Amino acid sequence: KGVIPKLQSHSDHQLSSYSQQLIRTKMAEQHGAIRKQRYAQSMYLMNGPSSSPPTQEEMTVIHSLQQESQTNPGMPHVKDHTYRSSFIIYPERRNVHGKMFGGFVMEQSHILAQYAADFYLHSNVRTSLDQEHTLPSGTLSRAIPLGLTDAIFLQPVSIGDHVTFTARIVHSTNHSCRVVVIVEVLDPTNQHSKTWRSNRISFLFGGRNFPSQIVPDTYGEILMHVEETRKEALEGPLEEEVEQIINEV
């Protein structure tokens, strides 16, 4: 008894399918509303007139972070948690259109973002050279990937291009950090030429005991910090949501 699952009638199956369709429709509407709100609040300068600059309140928060960092030299700065990797794009990376395969961009972006998040997670743990490295109880060995929060593909990358991936930790709470990866193409024959951006990809990671704040210094870092702060306020995640995911991993 109870071993063989109950058979569903045709009407039950139709009802179940209809319920699932309603759930998917509701989720799609919620995601659509979030995308519209994101676009309206976007810091991204290339959006032109729709680019929303930091408010006075947001700049006041940045100012307070800078003030606090003057009295607390241990506070992390974005520049101290910025990592780069570079590649030459060879023919085996091309897609059917003869350009760089987008999957390679996503793979390398995620690898670099994970690298940055792992080091940031453990930047609170200090050990001397003669001290055995042991993690405090409950500390995770790696940051937990929670999602891809944004992916903007601006221009295709050609075979033979020289590409640099730059990952920056631009926002953090005790239970999460956000990493923005910028993909740029450089011309080695003209090293004074301006680089052009190909991709901008944002990742969200969860964990325990991240540094609760990170300080942006340049205007570009401030824009990324404010935009990710807006995403955090709009979408979360809450600490209990991250903890639930960690316990399920």
mmCIF file of C-alpha atoms in Angstrom:
data_model
loop_
_atom_site.group_PDB
_atom_site.id
_atom_site.type_symbol
_atom_site.label_atom_id
_atom_site.label_comp_id
_atom_site.label_asym_id
_atom_site.label_seq_id
_atom_site.Cartn_x
_atom_site.Cartn_y
_atom_site.Cartn_z
ATOM 1 C CA LYS A 1 0.000 0.000 0.000
ATOM 2 C CA GLY A 2 1.346 3.432 -0.934
ATOM 3 C CA VAL A 3 4.158 1.920 -3.046
ATOM 4 C CA ILE A 4 2.379 2.342 -6.373
ATOM 5 C CA PRO A 5 1.537 6.004 -7.059
ATOM 6 C CA LYS A 6 -2.082 6.882 -7.638
ATOM 7 C CA LEU A 7 -2.996 7.117 -11.312
ATOM 8 C CA GLN A 8 -4.132 10.518 -12.489
ATOM 9 C CA SER A 9 -7.252 10.838 -14.574
ATOM 10 C CA HIS A 10 -7.198 12.887 -17.757
ATOM 11 C CA SER A 11 -9.076 15.710 -15.997
ATOM 12 C CA ASP A 12 -6.584 15.645 -13.088
ATOM 13 C CA HIS A 13 -3.706 15.865 -15.544
ATOM 14 C CA GLN A 14 -5.330 18.794 -17.343
ATOM 15 C CA LEU A 15 -5.899 20.571 -14.025
ATOM 16 C CA SER A 16 -2.278 19.998 -12.979
ATOM 17 C CA SER A 17 -0.965 21.291 -16.333
ATOM 18 C CA TYR A 18 -3.238 24.324 -16.104
ATOM 19 C CA SER A 19 -2.006 25.099 -12.558
ATOM 20 C CA GLN A 20 1.626 24.827 -13.654
ATOM 21 C CA GLN A 21 0.911 27.099 -16.606
ATOM 22 C CA LEU A 22 -0.614 29.692 -14.279
ATOM 23 C CA ILE A 23 2.465 29.529 -12.029
ATOM 24 C CA ARG A 24 4.805 29.979 -15.016
ATOM 25 C CA THR A 25 2.698 32.868 -16.326
ATOM 26 C CA LYS A 26 2.761 34.590 -12.927
ATOM 27 C CA MET A 27 6.545 34.124 -12.674
ATOM 28 C CA ALA A 28 7.012 35.536 -16.188
ATOM 29 C CA GLU A 29 4.917 38.594 -15.255
ATOM 30 C CA GLN A 30 6.956 39.090 -12.075
ATOM 31 C CA HIS A 31 10.235 38.798 -13.989
ATOM 32 C CA GLY A 32 8.951 41.213 -16.627
ATOM 33 C CA ALA A 33 8.068 43.773 -13.943
ATOM 34 C CA ILE A 34 11.513 43.376 -12.359
ATOM 35 C CA ARG A 35 13.239 43.853 -15.735
ATOM 36 C CA LYS A 36 11.273 47.072 -16.380
ATOM 37 C CA GLN A 37 12.112 48.396 -12.929
ATOM 38 C CA ARG A 38 15.753 47.423 -13.395
ATOM 39 C CA TYR A 39 15.932 49.254 -16.716
ATOM 40 C CA ALA A 40 14.324 52.352 -15.207
ATOM 41 C CA GLN A 41 16.932 52.339 -12.405
ATOM 42 C CA SER A 42 19.894 51.307 -14.562
ATOM 43 C CA MET A 43 23.267 52.927 -13.941
ATOM 44 C CA TYR A 44 24.490 51.781 -17.333
ATOM 45 C CA LEU A 45 25.680 54.896 -19.176
ATOM 46 C CA MET A 46 25.170 53.424 -22.657
ATOM 47 C CA ASN A 47 21.418 53.355 -22.008
ATOM 48 C CA GLY A 48 21.499 57.055 -22.847
ATOM 49 C CA PRO A 49 18.552 59.103 -21.529
ATOM 50 C CA SER A 50 17.271 56.131 -19.520
ATOM 51 C CA SER A 51 20.476 56.004 -17.465
ATOM 52 C CA SER A 52 19.503 56.845 -13.890
ATOM 53 C CA PRO A 53 22.266 58.651 -11.937
ATOM 54 C CA PRO A 54 22.884 58.049 -8.227
ATOM 55 C CA THR A 55 20.516 59.956 -5.968
ATOM 56 C CA GLN A 56 21.653 62.307 -3.211
ATOM 57 C CA GLU A 57 20.815 59.634 -0.636
ATOM 58 C CA GLU A 58 22.879 57.017 -2.490
ATOM 59 C CA MET A 59 25.873 59.364 -2.740
ATOM 60 C CA THR A 60 25.527 60.104 0.971
ATOM 61 C CA VAL A 61 25.903 56.372 1.655
ATOM 62 C CA ILE A 62 29.019 56.267 -0.558
ATOM 63 C CA HIS A 63 30.427 59.274 1.304
ATOM 64 C CA SER A 64 29.821 57.520 4.634
ATOM 65 C CA LEU A 65 31.622 54.417 3.363
ATOM 66 C CA GLN A 66 34.613 56.525 2.361
ATOM 67 C CA GLN A 67 34.630 58.242 5.758
ATOM 68 C CA GLU A 68 34.457 54.927 7.601
ATOM 69 C CA SER A 69 37.310 53.506 5.524
ATOM 70 C CA GLN A 70 39.545 56.354 6.700
ATOM 71 C CA THR A 71 39.212 55.262 10.325
ATOM 72 C CA ASN A 72 39.016 51.542 9.535
ATOM 73 C CA PRO A 73 41.880 50.639 7.157
ATOM 74 C CA GLY A 74 40.752 47.003 7.214
ATOM 75 C CA MET A 75 37.621 47.754 5.183
ATOM 76 C CA PRO A 76 37.810 46.100 1.749
ATOM 77 C CA HIS A 77 37.954 48.255 -1.383
ATOM 78 C CA VAL A 78 36.758 47.231 -4.845
ATOM 79 C CA LYS A 79 40.274 47.799 -6.244
ATOM 80 C CA ASP A 80 41.649 45.197 -3.791
ATOM 81 C CA HIS A 81 39.139 42.606 -5.004
ATOM 82 C CA THR A 82 39.545 43.056 -8.755
ATOM 83 C CA TYR A 83 40.873 40.134 -10.819
ATOM 84 C CA ARG A 84 41.773 39.791 -14.505
ATOM 85 C CA SER A 85 42.417 37.058 -17.036
ATOM 86 C CA SER A 86 43.334 37.461 -20.711
ATOM 87 C CA PHE A 87 42.973 35.286 -23.796
ATOM 88 C CA ILE A 88 43.645 35.250 -27.504
ATOM 89 C CA ILE A 89 40.609 33.919 -29.335
ATOM 90 C CA TYR A 90 41.549 30.961 -31.532
ATOM 91 C CA PRO A 91 39.390 29.331 -34.249
ATOM 92 C CA GLU A 92 38.213 26.477 -31.987
ATOM 93 C CA ARG A 93 36.280 29.100 -29.973
ATOM 94 C CA ARG A 94 34.219 30.290 -32.940
ATOM 95 C CA ASN A 95 30.495 29.822 -33.445
ATOM 96 C CA VAL A 96 28.584 29.218 -36.687
ATOM 97 C CA HIS A 97 28.866 32.927 -37.499
ATOM 98 C CA GLY A 98 32.648 32.922 -37.252
ATOM 99 C CA LYS A 99 32.684 34.934 -34.009
ATOM 100 C CA MET A 100 33.652 33.921 -30.462
ATOM 101 C CA PHE A 101 31.252 31.369 -28.997
ATOM 102 C CA GLY A 102 29.114 32.990 -26.298
ATOM 103 C CA GLY A 103 29.388 29.928 -24.092
ATOM 104 C CA PHE A 104 33.135 30.558 -23.747
ATOM 105 C CA VAL A 105 32.408 34.087 -22.507
ATOM 106 C CA MET A 106 29.967 32.791 -19.895
ATOM 107 C CA GLU A 107 32.291 29.984 -18.789
ATOM 108 C CA GLN A 108 35.341 32.195 -18.306
ATOM 109 C CA SER A 109 33.277 34.956 -16.693
ATOM 110 C CA HIS A 110 31.826 32.535 -14.154
ATOM 111 C CA ILE A 111 35.220 30.987 -13.383
ATOM 112 C CA LEU A 112 36.752 34.414 -12.710
ATOM 113 C CA ALA A 113 33.709 35.554 -10.708
ATOM 114 C CA GLN A 114 33.873 32.398 -8.574
ATOM 115 C CA TYR A 115 37.600 33.002 -8.006
ATOM 116 C CA ALA A 116 36.906 36.560 -6.852
ATOM 117 C CA ALA A 117 34.014 35.530 -4.600
ATOM 118 C CA ASP A 118 36.026 32.723 -2.948
ATOM 119 C CA PHE A 119 38.883 35.068 -2.052
ATOM 120 C CA TYR A 120 36.459 37.707 -0.832
ATOM 121 C CA LEU A 121 34.639 35.166 1.348
ATOM 122 C CA HIS A 122 37.876 34.361 3.183
ATOM 123 C CA SER A 123 39.256 37.898 3.350
ATOM 124 C CA ASN A 124 37.840 38.095 6.886
ATOM 125 C CA VAL A 125 39.920 35.094 7.975
ATOM 126 C CA ARG A 126 43.440 36.190 8.965
ATOM 127 C CA THR A 127 46.182 33.687 9.760
ATOM 128 C CA SER A 128 49.914 34.218 10.294
ATOM 129 C CA LEU A 129 52.532 32.239 8.391
ATOM 130 C CA ASP A 130 53.314 30.060 11.410
ATOM 131 C CA GLN A 131 49.670 29.504 12.277
ATOM 132 C CA GLU A 132 47.853 26.437 11.008
ATOM 133 C CA HIS A 133 45.090 27.432 8.608
ATOM 134 C CA THR A 134 41.799 26.166 9.989
ATOM 135 C CA LEU A 135 38.419 27.581 9.048
ATOM 136 C CA PRO A 136 36.117 28.722 11.884
ATOM 137 C CA SER A 137 33.170 26.462 12.573
ATOM 138 C CA GLY A 138 30.369 26.959 10.052
ATOM 139 C CA THR A 139 32.599 28.747 7.526
ATOM 140 C CA LEU A 140 32.199 27.607 3.920
ATOM 141 C CA SER A 141 35.250 26.695 1.862
ATOM 142 C CA ARG A 142 33.731 28.296 -1.259
ATOM 143 C CA ALA A 143 31.142 30.911 -2.107
ATOM 144 C CA ILE A 144 27.861 29.406 -3.332
ATOM 145 C CA PRO A 145 26.704 30.537 -6.807
ATOM 146 C CA LEU A 146 23.141 31.833 -6.473
ATOM 147 C CA GLY A 147 22.527 33.150 -9.942
ATOM 148 C CA LEU A 148 23.346 35.124 -13.028
ATOM 149 C CA THR A 149 21.656 38.476 -12.415
ATOM 150 C CA ASP A 150 22.497 40.300 -15.640
ATOM 151 C CA ALA A 151 24.090 39.602 -19.021
ATOM 152 C CA ILE A 152 24.589 42.341 -21.611
ATOM 153 C CA PHE A 153 26.163 41.380 -24.934
ATOM 154 C CA LEU A 154 27.276 44.532 -26.725
ATOM 155 C CA GLN A 155 29.465 43.465 -29.633
ATOM 156 C CA PRO A 156 30.705 40.158 -31.060
ATOM 157 C CA VAL A 157 34.340 39.177 -30.600
ATOM 158 C CA SER A 158 36.282 38.080 -33.676
ATOM 159 C CA ILE A 159 38.774 35.267 -34.067
ATOM 160 C CA GLY A 160 42.275 36.555 -33.282
ATOM 161 C CA ASP A 161 41.045 39.260 -30.906
ATOM 162 C CA HIS A 162 42.863 39.816 -27.613
ATOM 163 C CA VAL A 163 40.304 39.741 -24.814
ATOM 164 C CA THR A 164 40.559 40.661 -21.125
ATOM 165 C CA PHE A 165 38.019 39.627 -18.472
ATOM 166 C CA THR A 166 37.874 41.835 -15.358
ATOM 167 C CA ALA A 167 35.898 40.698 -12.299
ATOM 168 C CA ARG A 168 35.117 43.113 -9.475
ATOM 169 C CA ILE A 169 33.375 42.562 -6.155
ATOM 170 C CA VAL A 170 31.159 45.664 -6.181
ATOM 171 C CA HIS A 171 28.596 44.993 -3.437
ATOM 172 C CA SER A 172 28.356 42.799 -0.377
ATOM 173 C CA THR A 173 26.354 41.938 2.717
ATOM 174 C CA ASN A 174 27.146 39.433 5.453
ATOM 175 C CA HIS A 175 25.426 36.706 3.426
ATOM 176 C CA SER A 176 26.062 37.631 -0.219
ATOM 177 C CA CYS A 177 28.353 39.353 -2.664
ATOM 178 C CA ARG A 178 27.847 40.589 -6.205
ATOM 179 C CA VAL A 179 30.489 40.317 -8.911
ATOM 180 C CA VAL A 180 30.477 42.279 -12.165
ATOM 181 C CA VAL A 181 32.605 40.902 -15.011
ATOM 182 C CA ILE A 182 33.534 43.249 -17.867
ATOM 183 C CA VAL A 183 34.832 41.722 -21.117
ATOM 184 C CA GLU A 184 37.021 44.048 -23.206
ATOM 185 C CA VAL A 185 38.843 43.704 -26.522
ATOM 186 C CA LEU A 186 42.294 45.259 -26.945
ATOM 187 C CA ASP A 187 44.345 45.854 -30.084
ATOM 188 C CA PRO A 188 48.007 44.805 -29.541
ATOM 189 C CA THR A 189 49.124 46.635 -32.714
ATOM 190 C CA ASN A 190 47.897 49.952 -31.308
ATOM 191 C CA GLN A 191 48.322 49.899 -27.559
ATOM 192 C CA HIS A 192 47.230 53.533 -27.233
ATOM 193 C CA SER A 193 43.863 52.855 -28.833
ATOM 194 C CA LYS A 194 40.754 52.797 -26.676
ATOM 195 C CA THR A 195 39.508 49.375 -25.641
ATOM 196 C CA TRP A 196 35.935 48.481 -26.485
ATOM 197 C CA ARG A 197 33.590 46.447 -24.351
ATOM 198 C CA SER A 198 32.034 43.253 -25.588
ATOM 199 C CA ASN A 199 30.116 41.949 -22.564
ATOM 200 C CA ARG A 200 28.982 42.892 -19.062
ATOM 201 C CA ILE A 201 27.892 40.021 -16.837
ATOM 202 C CA SER A 202 26.788 40.111 -13.189
ATOM 203 C CA PHE A 203 26.830 37.194 -10.734
ATOM 204 C CA LEU A 204 25.389 36.705 -7.248
ATOM 205 C CA PHE A 205 27.089 34.496 -4.639
ATOM 206 C CA GLY A 206 25.986 33.443 -1.174
ATOM 207 C CA GLY A 207 27.901 32.459 1.926
ATOM 208 C CA ARG A 208 28.462 33.113 5.598
ATOM 209 C CA ASN A 209 30.530 35.918 7.088
ATOM 210 C CA PHE A 210 31.300 37.937 3.970
ATOM 211 C CA PRO A 211 32.658 41.408 4.791
ATOM 212 C CA SER A 212 29.438 43.358 5.221
ATOM 213 C CA GLN A 213 30.513 46.304 3.045
ATOM 214 C CA ILE A 214 32.953 47.100 0.265
ATOM 215 C CA VAL A 215 34.178 50.578 -0.670
ATOM 216 C CA PRO A 216 34.067 51.840 -4.281
ATOM 217 C CA ASP A 217 36.613 54.514 -5.225
ATOM 218 C CA THR A 218 36.301 55.420 -8.910
ATOM 219 C CA TYR A 219 33.113 56.784 -10.462
ATOM 220 C CA GLY A 220 32.739 53.591 -12.497
ATOM 221 C CA GLU A 221 32.956 51.513 -9.311
ATOM 222 C CA ILE A 222 30.407 53.801 -7.631
ATOM 223 C CA LEU A 223 27.945 53.273 -10.503
ATOM 224 C CA MET A 224 28.331 49.491 -10.299
ATOM 225 C CA HIS A 225 27.999 49.567 -6.502
ATOM 226 C CA VAL A 226 24.826 51.667 -6.577
ATOM 227 C CA GLU A 227 23.241 49.577 -9.328
ATOM 228 C CA GLU A 228 23.893 46.338 -7.448
ATOM 229 C CA THR A 229 22.576 47.953 -4.253
ATOM 230 C CA ARG A 230 19.339 48.721 -6.101
ATOM 231 C CA LYS A 231 19.127 45.115 -7.274
ATOM 232 C CA GLU A 232 19.659 43.919 -3.701
ATOM 233 C CA ALA A 233 16.798 46.116 -2.468
ATOM 234 C CA LEU A 234 14.513 44.986 -5.295
ATOM 235 C CA GLU A 235 15.311 41.264 -5.493
ATOM 236 C CA GLY A 236 17.148 40.210 -2.327
ATOM 237 C CA PRO A 237 18.204 37.611 -1.349
ATOM 238 C CA LEU A 238 17.294 37.609 2.322
ATOM 239 C CA GLU A 239 19.739 36.028 4.753
ATOM 240 C CA GLU A 240 17.322 33.202 5.617
ATOM 241 C CA GLU A 241 16.908 32.407 1.894
ATOM 242 C CA VAL A 242 20.681 32.106 1.459
ATOM 243 C CA GLU A 243 20.958 29.974 4.596
ATOM 244 C CA GLN A 244 18.274 27.618 3.275
ATOM 245 C CA ILE A 245 20.162 27.184 0.013
ATOM 246 C CA ILE A 246 23.443 26.582 1.838
ATOM 247 C CA ASN A 247 21.818 23.882 3.976
ATOM 248 C CA GLU A 248 20.476 22.168 0.857
ATOM 249 C CA VAL A 249 23.840 22.114 -0.950
#
